[in-house]
Amino acid sequence: MITLVTGGNRGIGLEVGRQLADLGHTVLLTARSLEAATAAASRLGPAAHPLRLDVTSQENTERVAAEIADRFGRLDALINNAAITYDTWQRAVDADLDVVREAAETNLYGPWRLVQVLLPLLRKSRHPRIVNVSSEAGSLAGMGGGTPAYTASKVALNGLTRMLAGELRPEGILVNAICPGWVATDMGGPGGRPVVAGAAGIVWAATLPDDGPTGGFFRDGRPLPW
Ligand code: NAP
């Protein structure tokens, strides 16, 4: 299996790469800088291939697609993990809309761009999977105020997940949104659960069997309310 992880140089993305490498996947470990990608890949061993990818860049994304096409000819799983701006300092009533827009560039348009550009390679896989790493912050069911840039971007990512799942279901491409839970990373801060636990639910979604779910929202393999 050939699997691409965005934001693979630290946090949950790095641990997802490690778990997938242990399962025998070829892991395309991507990061905004080639140095960071190379350093992270070297920690995972020969199964990991470093690639430079800023998800806000169309040019980067197209270059990565061309490299994958040349070296592997297909992609089995795309894990949209990279995200920014857990804006605990803001409220929706007076949020800086430039910050909201910037968060969407990475957290929403990044995954959307990757799916569009990498779809021809995913279509060459026999078991294609798309995993959008979301957050329960994006669940409308229990939503109150706070973290408006982050929350709006994850709500939209969940909506994108449903649209892609609906459109790609006839082709057997499974698309799901996964919340890793509160995880002790740079974004999550101290006190969250270990990255091993947060990454496991993402790996689960990337390795679903062909009759597995699509268009769902899960944590630890169990459904979450939208
Ligand atoms: P993190 O520790 O802050 O790591 C974020 C990763 O995303 C870094 O590798 C970062 O790269 C990368 N990134 C940011 N902007 C990028 C861009 N434009 N292009 C490519 N990569 C970019 O975050 P995390 O806690 O591991 O979070 C991973 C995912 O889990 C995110 O989608 C997050 O929303 C979700 N999540 C996390 C928690 C939690 O408690 N931690 C809870 C719910 C959901 P640099 O090193 O270059 O900055």
Short mmCIF file of N, CA, C and O in Angstrom, two decimals, residues 59-158:
data_model
loop_
_atom_site.label_atom_id
_atom_site.label_comp_id
_atom_site.label_asym_id
_atom_site.label_seq_id
_atom_site.Cartn_x
_atom_site.Cartn_y
_atom_site.Cartn_z
N GLU A 59 1.18 24.41 -6.91
CA GLU A 59 2.40 23.97 -7.63
C GLU A 59 3.06 22.80 -6.90
O GLU A 59 3.43 21.80 -7.51
N ASN A 60 3.21 22.93 -5.56
CA ASN A 60 3.77 21.82 -4.75
C ASN A 60 2.97 20.55 -4.93
O ASN A 60 3.51 19.46 -5.09
N THR A 61 1.65 20.70 -4.89
CA THR A 61 0.77 19.53 -4.94
C THR A 61 0.89 18.83 -6.30
O THR A 61 0.98 17.60 -6.37
N GLU A 62 0.95 19.63 -7.36
CA GLU A 62 1.08 19.04 -8.70
C GLU A 62 2.44 18.38 -8.87
O GLU A 62 2.56 17.32 -9.50
N ARG A 63 3.49 18.98 -8.28
CA ARG A 63 4.82 18.37 -8.37
C ARG A 63 4.85 17.03 -7.63
O ARG A 63 5.40 16.04 -8.13
N VAL A 64 4.23 17.00 -6.45
CA VAL A 64 4.18 15.75 -5.69
C VAL A 64 3.41 14.68 -6.47
O VAL A 64 3.83 13.51 -6.53
N ALA A 65 2.31 15.07 -7.10
CA ALA A 65 1.54 14.10 -7.90
C ALA A 65 2.40 13.55 -9.03
O ALA A 65 2.38 12.33 -9.29
N ALA A 66 3.18 14.42 -9.66
CA ALA A 66 4.04 13.96 -10.77
C ALA A 66 5.11 13.00 -10.25
O ALA A 66 5.41 11.99 -10.90
N GLU A 67 5.66 13.31 -9.06
CA GLU A 67 6.68 12.42 -8.48
C GLU A 67 6.10 11.06 -8.13
O GLU A 67 6.73 10.02 -8.36
N ILE A 68 4.88 11.07 -7.58
CA ILE A 68 4.24 9.78 -7.23
C ILE A 68 3.96 8.99 -8.50
O ILE A 68 4.18 7.78 -8.56
N ALA A 69 3.47 9.68 -9.52
CA ALA A 69 3.17 9.00 -10.79
C ALA A 69 4.43 8.35 -11.35
O ALA A 69 4.41 7.19 -11.78
N ASP A 70 5.55 9.07 -11.30
CA ASP A 70 6.82 8.55 -11.84
C ASP A 70 7.33 7.36 -11.05
O ASP A 70 7.75 6.37 -11.62
N ARG A 71 7.29 7.49 -9.70
CA ARG A 71 7.95 6.48 -8.86
C ARG A 71 7.06 5.29 -8.53
O ARG A 71 7.55 4.18 -8.36
N PHE A 72 5.75 5.54 -8.40
CA PHE A 72 4.87 4.47 -7.91
C PHE A 72 3.69 4.17 -8.85
O PHE A 72 3.12 3.09 -8.77
N GLY A 73 3.28 5.14 -9.63
CA GLY A 73 2.21 4.90 -10.61
C GLY A 73 0.81 4.88 -10.02
O GLY A 73 -0.17 4.76 -10.75
N ARG A 74 0.70 4.98 -8.70
CA ARG A 74 -0.63 4.99 -8.07
C ARG A 74 -0.50 5.48 -6.64
O ARG A 74 0.61 5.58 -6.11
N LEU A 75 -1.66 5.78 -6.02
CA LEU A 75 -1.71 6.11 -4.60
C LEU A 75 -2.88 5.34 -3.99
O LEU A 75 -3.98 5.35 -4.55
N ASP A 76 -2.65 4.65 -2.87
CA ASP A 76 -3.71 3.86 -2.25
C ASP A 76 -4.47 4.64 -1.18
O ASP A 76 -5.68 4.46 -1.03
N ALA A 77 -3.78 5.46 -0.42
CA ALA A 77 -4.48 6.22 0.63
C ALA A 77 -3.88 7.61 0.75
O ALA A 77 -2.67 7.80 0.69
N LEU A 78 -4.79 8.57 0.88
CA LEU A 78 -4.42 9.97 1.11
C LEU A 78 -4.91 10.35 2.51
O LEU A 78 -6.11 10.24 2.79
N ILE A 79 -3.98 10.80 3.35
CA ILE A 79 -4.34 11.21 4.70
C ILE A 79 -4.11 12.71 4.84
O ILE A 79 -2.96 13.18 4.90
N ASN A 80 -5.22 13.45 4.84
CA ASN A 80 -5.17 14.90 4.98
C ASN A 80 -5.11 15.23 6.47
O ASN A 80 -6.15 15.35 7.13
N ASN A 81 -3.89 15.34 6.98
CA ASN A 81 -3.67 15.53 8.42
C ASN A 81 -3.29 16.97 8.79
O ASN A 81 -3.63 17.45 9.86
N ALA A 82 -2.56 17.64 7.91
CA ALA A 82 -2.01 18.97 8.24
C ALA A 82 -3.13 19.95 8.58
O ALA A 82 -4.15 19.99 7.90
N ALA A 83 -2.91 20.73 9.63
CA ALA A 83 -3.88 21.76 10.00
C ALA A 83 -3.20 22.80 10.88
O ALA A 83 -2.14 22.54 11.46
N ILE A 84 -3.83 23.97 10.96
CA ILE A 84 -3.28 25.09 11.75
C ILE A 84 -4.40 25.78 12.54
O ILE A 84 -5.58 25.52 12.32
N THR A 85 -3.97 26.67 13.42
CA THR A 85 -4.83 27.70 14.02
C THR A 85 -5.95 27.16 14.89
O THR A 85 -7.13 27.31 14.58
N TYR A 86 -5.54 26.54 16.01
CA TYR A 86 -6.53 26.24 17.06
C TYR A 86 -6.67 27.52 17.88
O TYR A 86 -5.98 27.74 18.87
N ASP A 87 -7.57 28.39 17.39
CA ASP A 87 -7.60 29.79 17.85
C ASP A 87 -8.45 29.98 19.11
O ASP A 87 -9.51 30.60 19.07
N THR A 88 -7.85 29.50 20.22
CA THR A 88 -8.52 29.63 21.52
C THR A 88 -8.63 31.10 21.96
O THR A 88 -9.40 31.41 22.86
N TRP A 89 -7.87 31.99 21.32
CA TRP A 89 -7.86 33.41 21.69
C TRP A 89 -8.98 34.21 21.02
O TRP A 89 -9.14 35.39 21.27
N GLN A 90 -9.77 33.55 20.15
CA GLN A 90 -10.78 34.29 19.38
C GLN A 90 -12.19 33.82 19.71
O GLN A 90 -12.41 32.69 20.16
N ARG A 91 -13.16 34.71 19.40
CA ARG A 91 -14.57 34.34 19.43
C ARG A 91 -15.18 34.74 18.10
O ARG A 91 -14.70 35.67 17.44
N ALA A 92 -16.25 34.04 17.70
CA ALA A 92 -16.85 34.29 16.39
C ALA A 92 -17.33 35.74 16.26
O ALA A 92 -17.23 36.34 15.18
N VAL A 93 -17.82 36.32 17.35
CA VAL A 93 -18.43 37.65 17.28
C VAL A 93 -17.45 38.73 16.81
O VAL A 93 -17.87 39.73 16.20
N ASP A 94 -16.17 38.53 17.09
CA ASP A 94 -15.21 39.57 16.67
C ASP A 94 -13.93 38.95 16.09
O ASP A 94 -12.85 39.54 16.16
N ALA A 95 -14.04 37.76 15.51
CA ALA A 95 -12.86 37.07 14.97
C ALA A 95 -12.24 37.87 13.84
O ALA A 95 -12.94 38.54 13.07
N ASP A 96 -10.93 37.76 13.74
CA ASP A 96 -10.19 38.36 12.63
C ASP A 96 -10.42 37.47 11.39
O ASP A 96 -9.96 36.32 11.35
N LEU A 97 -11.11 38.01 10.42
CA LEU A 97 -11.48 37.18 9.27
C LEU A 97 -10.28 36.80 8.40
O LEU A 97 -10.35 35.82 7.65
N ASP A 98 -9.20 37.56 8.52
CA ASP A 98 -7.98 37.14 7.81
C ASP A 98 -7.44 35.84 8.41
O ASP A 98 -6.93 34.98 7.69
N VAL A 99 -7.56 35.71 9.74
CA VAL A 99 -7.13 34.48 10.41
C VAL A 99 -8.05 33.32 10.01
O VAL A 99 -7.60 32.19 9.77
N VAL A 100 -9.33 33.61 9.93
CA VAL A 100 -10.31 32.59 9.53
C VAL A 100 -10.00 32.09 8.12
O VAL A 100 -9.98 30.89 7.84
N ARG A 101 -9.70 33.04 7.24
CA ARG A 101 -9.41 32.71 5.84
C ARG A 101 -8.11 31.91 5.74
O ARG A 101 -8.03 30.94 4.98
N GLU A 102 -7.13 32.33 6.52
CA GLU A 102 -5.83 31.64 6.48
C GLU A 102 -5.97 30.19 6.96
O GLU A 102 -5.38 29.27 6.39
N ALA A 103 -6.76 30.00 8.00
CA ALA A 103 -6.99 28.63 8.51
C ALA A 103 -7.65 27.78 7.43
O ALA A 103 -7.28 26.61 7.22
N ALA A 104 -8.61 28.36 6.73
CA ALA A 104 -9.31 27.60 5.68
C ALA A 104 -8.36 27.21 4.55
O ALA A 104 -8.51 26.15 3.95
N GLU A 105 -7.38 28.04 4.26
CA GLU A 105 -6.43 27.73 3.18
C GLU A 105 -5.74 26.39 3.45
O GLU A 105 -5.56 25.59 2.54
N THR A 106 -5.34 26.18 4.71
CA THR A 106 -4.65 24.93 5.05
C THR A 106 -5.65 23.81 5.37
O THR A 106 -5.51 22.69 4.88
N ASN A 107 -6.65 24.11 6.20
CA ASN A 107 -7.48 23.05 6.78
C ASN A 107 -8.60 22.58 5.86
O ASN A 107 -9.10 21.47 6.02
N LEU A 108 -9.02 23.44 4.93
CA LEU A 108 -10.10 23.07 4.01
C LEU A 108 -9.61 22.99 2.56
O LEU A 108 -9.72 21.95 1.92
N TYR A 109 -9.07 24.10 2.05
CA TYR A 109 -8.69 24.10 0.63
C TYR A 109 -7.48 23.20 0.39
O TYR A 109 -7.33 22.67 -0.71
N GLY A 110 -6.63 23.01 1.43
CA GLY A 110 -5.51 22.09 1.29
C GLY A 110 -5.99 20.68 0.97
O GLY A 110 -5.66 20.11 -0.08
N PRO A 111 -6.80 20.07 1.87
CA PRO A 111 -7.33 18.74 1.58
C PRO A 111 -8.10 18.68 0.26
O PRO A 111 -7.98 17.71 -0.49
N TRP A 112 -8.89 19.72 -0.02
CA TRP A 112 -9.70 19.72 -1.25
C TRP A 112 -8.80 19.68 -2.47
O TRP A 112 -8.99 18.90 -3.41
N ARG A 113 -7.74 20.52 -2.45
CA ARG A 113 -6.77 20.57 -3.56
C ARG A 113 -6.08 19.21 -3.73
O ARG A 113 -5.94 18.70 -4.85
N LEU A 114 -5.67 18.61 -2.60
CA LEU A 114 -4.96 17.32 -2.70
C LEU A 114 -5.84 16.25 -3.33
O LEU A 114 -5.39 15.46 -4.16
N VAL A 115 -7.11 16.22 -2.91
CA VAL A 115 -8.02 15.23 -3.49
C VAL A 115 -8.14 15.46 -5.00
O VAL A 115 -8.02 14.52 -5.80
N GLN A 116 -8.35 16.70 -5.40
CA GLN A 116 -8.52 16.98 -6.83
C GLN A 116 -7.30 16.54 -7.64
O GLN A 116 -7.43 15.90 -8.68
N VAL A 117 -6.12 16.91 -7.13
CA VAL A 117 -4.90 16.65 -7.91
C VAL A 117 -4.50 15.17 -7.86
O VAL A 117 -3.98 14.64 -8.85
N LEU A 118 -4.76 14.51 -6.73
CA LEU A 118 -4.30 13.11 -6.56
C LEU A 118 -5.34 12.08 -6.98
O LEU A 118 -5.03 10.89 -7.03
N LEU A 119 -6.54 12.53 -7.31
CA LEU A 119 -7.60 11.58 -7.67
C LEU A 119 -7.21 10.64 -8.82
O LEU A 119 -7.49 9.43 -8.74
N PRO A 120 -6.56 11.13 -9.87
CA PRO A 120 -6.19 10.18 -10.94
C PRO A 120 -5.29 9.05 -10.42
O PRO A 120 -5.41 7.91 -10.89
N LEU A 121 -4.43 9.35 -9.45
CA LEU A 121 -3.55 8.31 -8.89
C LEU A 121 -4.32 7.39 -7.95
O LEU A 121 -4.07 6.19 -7.89
N LEU A 122 -5.27 7.95 -7.18
CA LEU A 122 -6.11 7.13 -6.30
C LEU A 122 -6.97 6.19 -7.15
O LEU A 122 -7.23 5.04 -6.76
N ARG A 123 -7.40 6.66 -8.30
CA ARG A 123 -8.25 5.82 -9.18
C ARG A 123 -7.48 4.63 -9.74
O ARG A 123 -8.08 3.69 -10.23
N LYS A 124 -6.15 4.69 -9.66
CA LYS A 124 -5.34 3.55 -10.13
C LYS A 124 -5.14 2.51 -9.03
O LYS A 124 -4.55 1.45 -9.27
N SER A 125 -5.61 2.82 -7.80
CA SER A 125 -5.48 1.87 -6.69
C SER A 125 -6.65 0.89 -6.72
O SER A 125 -7.76 1.22 -7.15
N ARG A 126 -6.42 -0.32 -6.18
CA ARG A 126 -7.52 -1.29 -6.08
C ARG A 126 -8.30 -1.07 -4.79
O ARG A 126 -9.41 -1.58 -4.65
N HIS A 127 -7.74 -0.34 -3.83
CA HIS A 127 -8.42 -0.12 -2.53
C HIS A 127 -8.24 1.33 -2.08
O HIS A 127 -7.66 1.58 -1.02
N PRO A 128 -8.73 2.29 -2.86
CA PRO A 128 -8.44 3.69 -2.53
C PRO A 128 -9.19 4.22 -1.31
O PRO A 128 -10.38 3.92 -1.13
N ARG A 129 -8.47 4.99 -0.49
CA ARG A 129 -9.04 5.55 0.75
C ARG A 129 -8.62 7.01 0.87
O ARG A 129 -7.45 7.34 0.61
N ILE A 130 -9.55 7.85 1.33
CA ILE A 130 -9.23 9.23 1.67
C ILE A 130 -9.64 9.45 3.13
O ILE A 130 -10.77 9.13 3.52
N VAL A 131 -8.70 9.96 3.93
CA VAL A 131 -8.97 10.22 5.34
C VAL A 131 -8.76 11.71 5.59
O VAL A 131 -7.66 12.23 5.39
N ASN A 132 -9.83 12.37 6.01
CA ASN A 132 -9.73 13.77 6.39
C ASN A 132 -9.67 13.86 7.91
O ASN A 132 -10.63 13.50 8.59
N VAL A 133 -8.53 14.32 8.42
CA VAL A 133 -8.39 14.42 9.88
C VAL A 133 -9.12 15.68 10.32
O VAL A 133 -8.73 16.80 10.01
N SER A 134 -10.22 15.46 11.02
CA SER A 134 -11.10 16.54 11.44
C SER A 134 -11.01 16.69 12.96
O SER A 134 -9.97 16.39 13.56
N SER A 135 -12.09 17.13 13.55
CA SER A 135 -12.11 17.34 15.01
C SER A 135 -13.56 17.37 15.45
O SER A 135 -14.44 17.85 14.71
N GLU A 136 -13.79 16.92 16.67
CA GLU A 136 -15.15 17.04 17.20
C GLU A 136 -15.53 18.51 17.35
O GLU A 136 -16.72 18.83 17.45
N ALA A 137 -14.53 19.40 17.33
CA ALA A 137 -14.84 20.84 17.32
C ALA A 137 -15.75 21.19 16.14
O ALA A 137 -16.50 22.16 16.20
N GLY A 138 -15.67 20.39 15.08
CA GLY A 138 -16.48 20.64 13.89
C GLY A 138 -17.84 19.97 13.92
O GLY A 138 -18.58 20.02 12.93
N SER A 139 -18.19 19.34 15.03
CA SER A 139 -19.49 18.69 15.14
C SER A 139 -20.57 19.72 15.49
O SER A 139 -20.48 20.40 16.52
N LEU A 140 -21.58 19.83 14.64
CA LEU A 140 -22.64 20.81 14.87
C LEU A 140 -23.49 20.43 16.08
O LEU A 140 -24.07 21.29 16.75
N ALA A 141 -23.54 19.11 16.35
CA ALA A 141 -24.46 18.59 17.37
C ALA A 141 -24.27 19.26 18.73
O ALA A 141 -25.25 19.62 19.38
N GLY A 142 -23.01 19.43 19.13
CA GLY A 142 -22.79 19.99 20.47
C GLY A 142 -22.12 21.35 20.42
O GLY A 142 -21.51 21.78 21.41
N MET A 143 -22.22 22.04 19.28
CA MET A 143 -21.39 23.24 19.09
C MET A 143 -21.87 24.43 19.90
O MET A 143 -23.06 24.76 19.91
N GLY A 144 -20.89 25.07 20.57
CA GLY A 144 -21.15 26.35 21.21
C GLY A 144 -20.25 27.39 20.55
O GLY A 144 -20.05 27.34 19.34
N GLY A 145 -19.64 28.27 21.33
CA GLY A 145 -18.75 29.27 20.73
C GLY A 145 -17.30 28.88 20.86
O GLY A 145 -16.96 27.84 21.43
N GLY A 146 -16.44 29.72 20.32
CA GLY A 146 -15.00 29.57 20.51
C GLY A 146 -14.29 28.92 19.34
O GLY A 146 -14.91 28.27 18.50
N THR A 147 -12.97 29.13 19.31
CA THR A 147 -12.07 28.65 18.24
C THR A 147 -12.72 28.77 16.86
O THR A 147 -12.81 27.79 16.11
N PRO A 148 -13.14 29.99 16.48
CA PRO A 148 -13.99 30.12 15.28
C PRO A 148 -13.30 29.78 13.96
O PRO A 148 -13.94 29.18 13.08
N ALA A 149 -12.02 30.16 13.81
CA ALA A 149 -11.34 29.87 12.54
C ALA A 149 -11.20 28.36 12.37
O ALA A 149 -11.51 27.78 11.32
N TYR A 150 -10.72 27.72 13.44
CA TYR A 150 -10.49 26.27 13.42
C TYR A 150 -11.82 25.54 13.23
O TYR A 150 -11.95 24.65 12.38
N THR A 151 -12.81 25.92 14.03
CA THR A 151 -14.10 25.22 14.01
C THR A 151 -14.78 25.35 12.64
O THR A 151 -15.26 24.36 12.08
N ALA A 152 -14.79 26.56 12.08
CA ALA A 152 -15.44 26.74 10.77
C ALA A 152 -14.74 25.91 9.71
O ALA A 152 -15.38 25.30 8.85
N SER A 153 -13.40 25.84 9.80
CA SER A 153 -12.67 25.06 8.78
C SER A 153 -12.98 23.58 8.91
O SER A 153 -13.08 22.87 7.90
N LYS A 154 -13.16 23.08 10.13
CA LYS A 154 -13.43 21.65 10.31
C LYS A 154 -14.89 21.31 9.97
O LYS A 154 -15.17 20.22 9.47
N VAL A 155 -15.82 22.25 10.23
CA VAL A 155 -17.20 22.04 9.78
C VAL A 155 -17.22 21.87 8.27
O VAL A 155 -17.85 20.95 7.72
N ALA A 156 -16.49 22.76 7.59
CA ALA A 156 -16.47 22.70 6.12
C ALA A 156 -15.76 21.43 5.64
O ALA A 156 -16.17 20.83 4.64
N LEU A 157 -14.71 21.04 6.35
CA LEU A 157 -14.01 19.79 5.97
C LEU A 157 -14.95 18.59 6.11
O LEU A 157 -14.93 17.67 5.28
N ASN A 158 -15.77 18.60 7.16
CA ASN A 158 -16.75 17.52 7.32
C ASN A 158 -17.74 17.52 6.15
O ASN A 158 -18.11 16.46 5.63
#
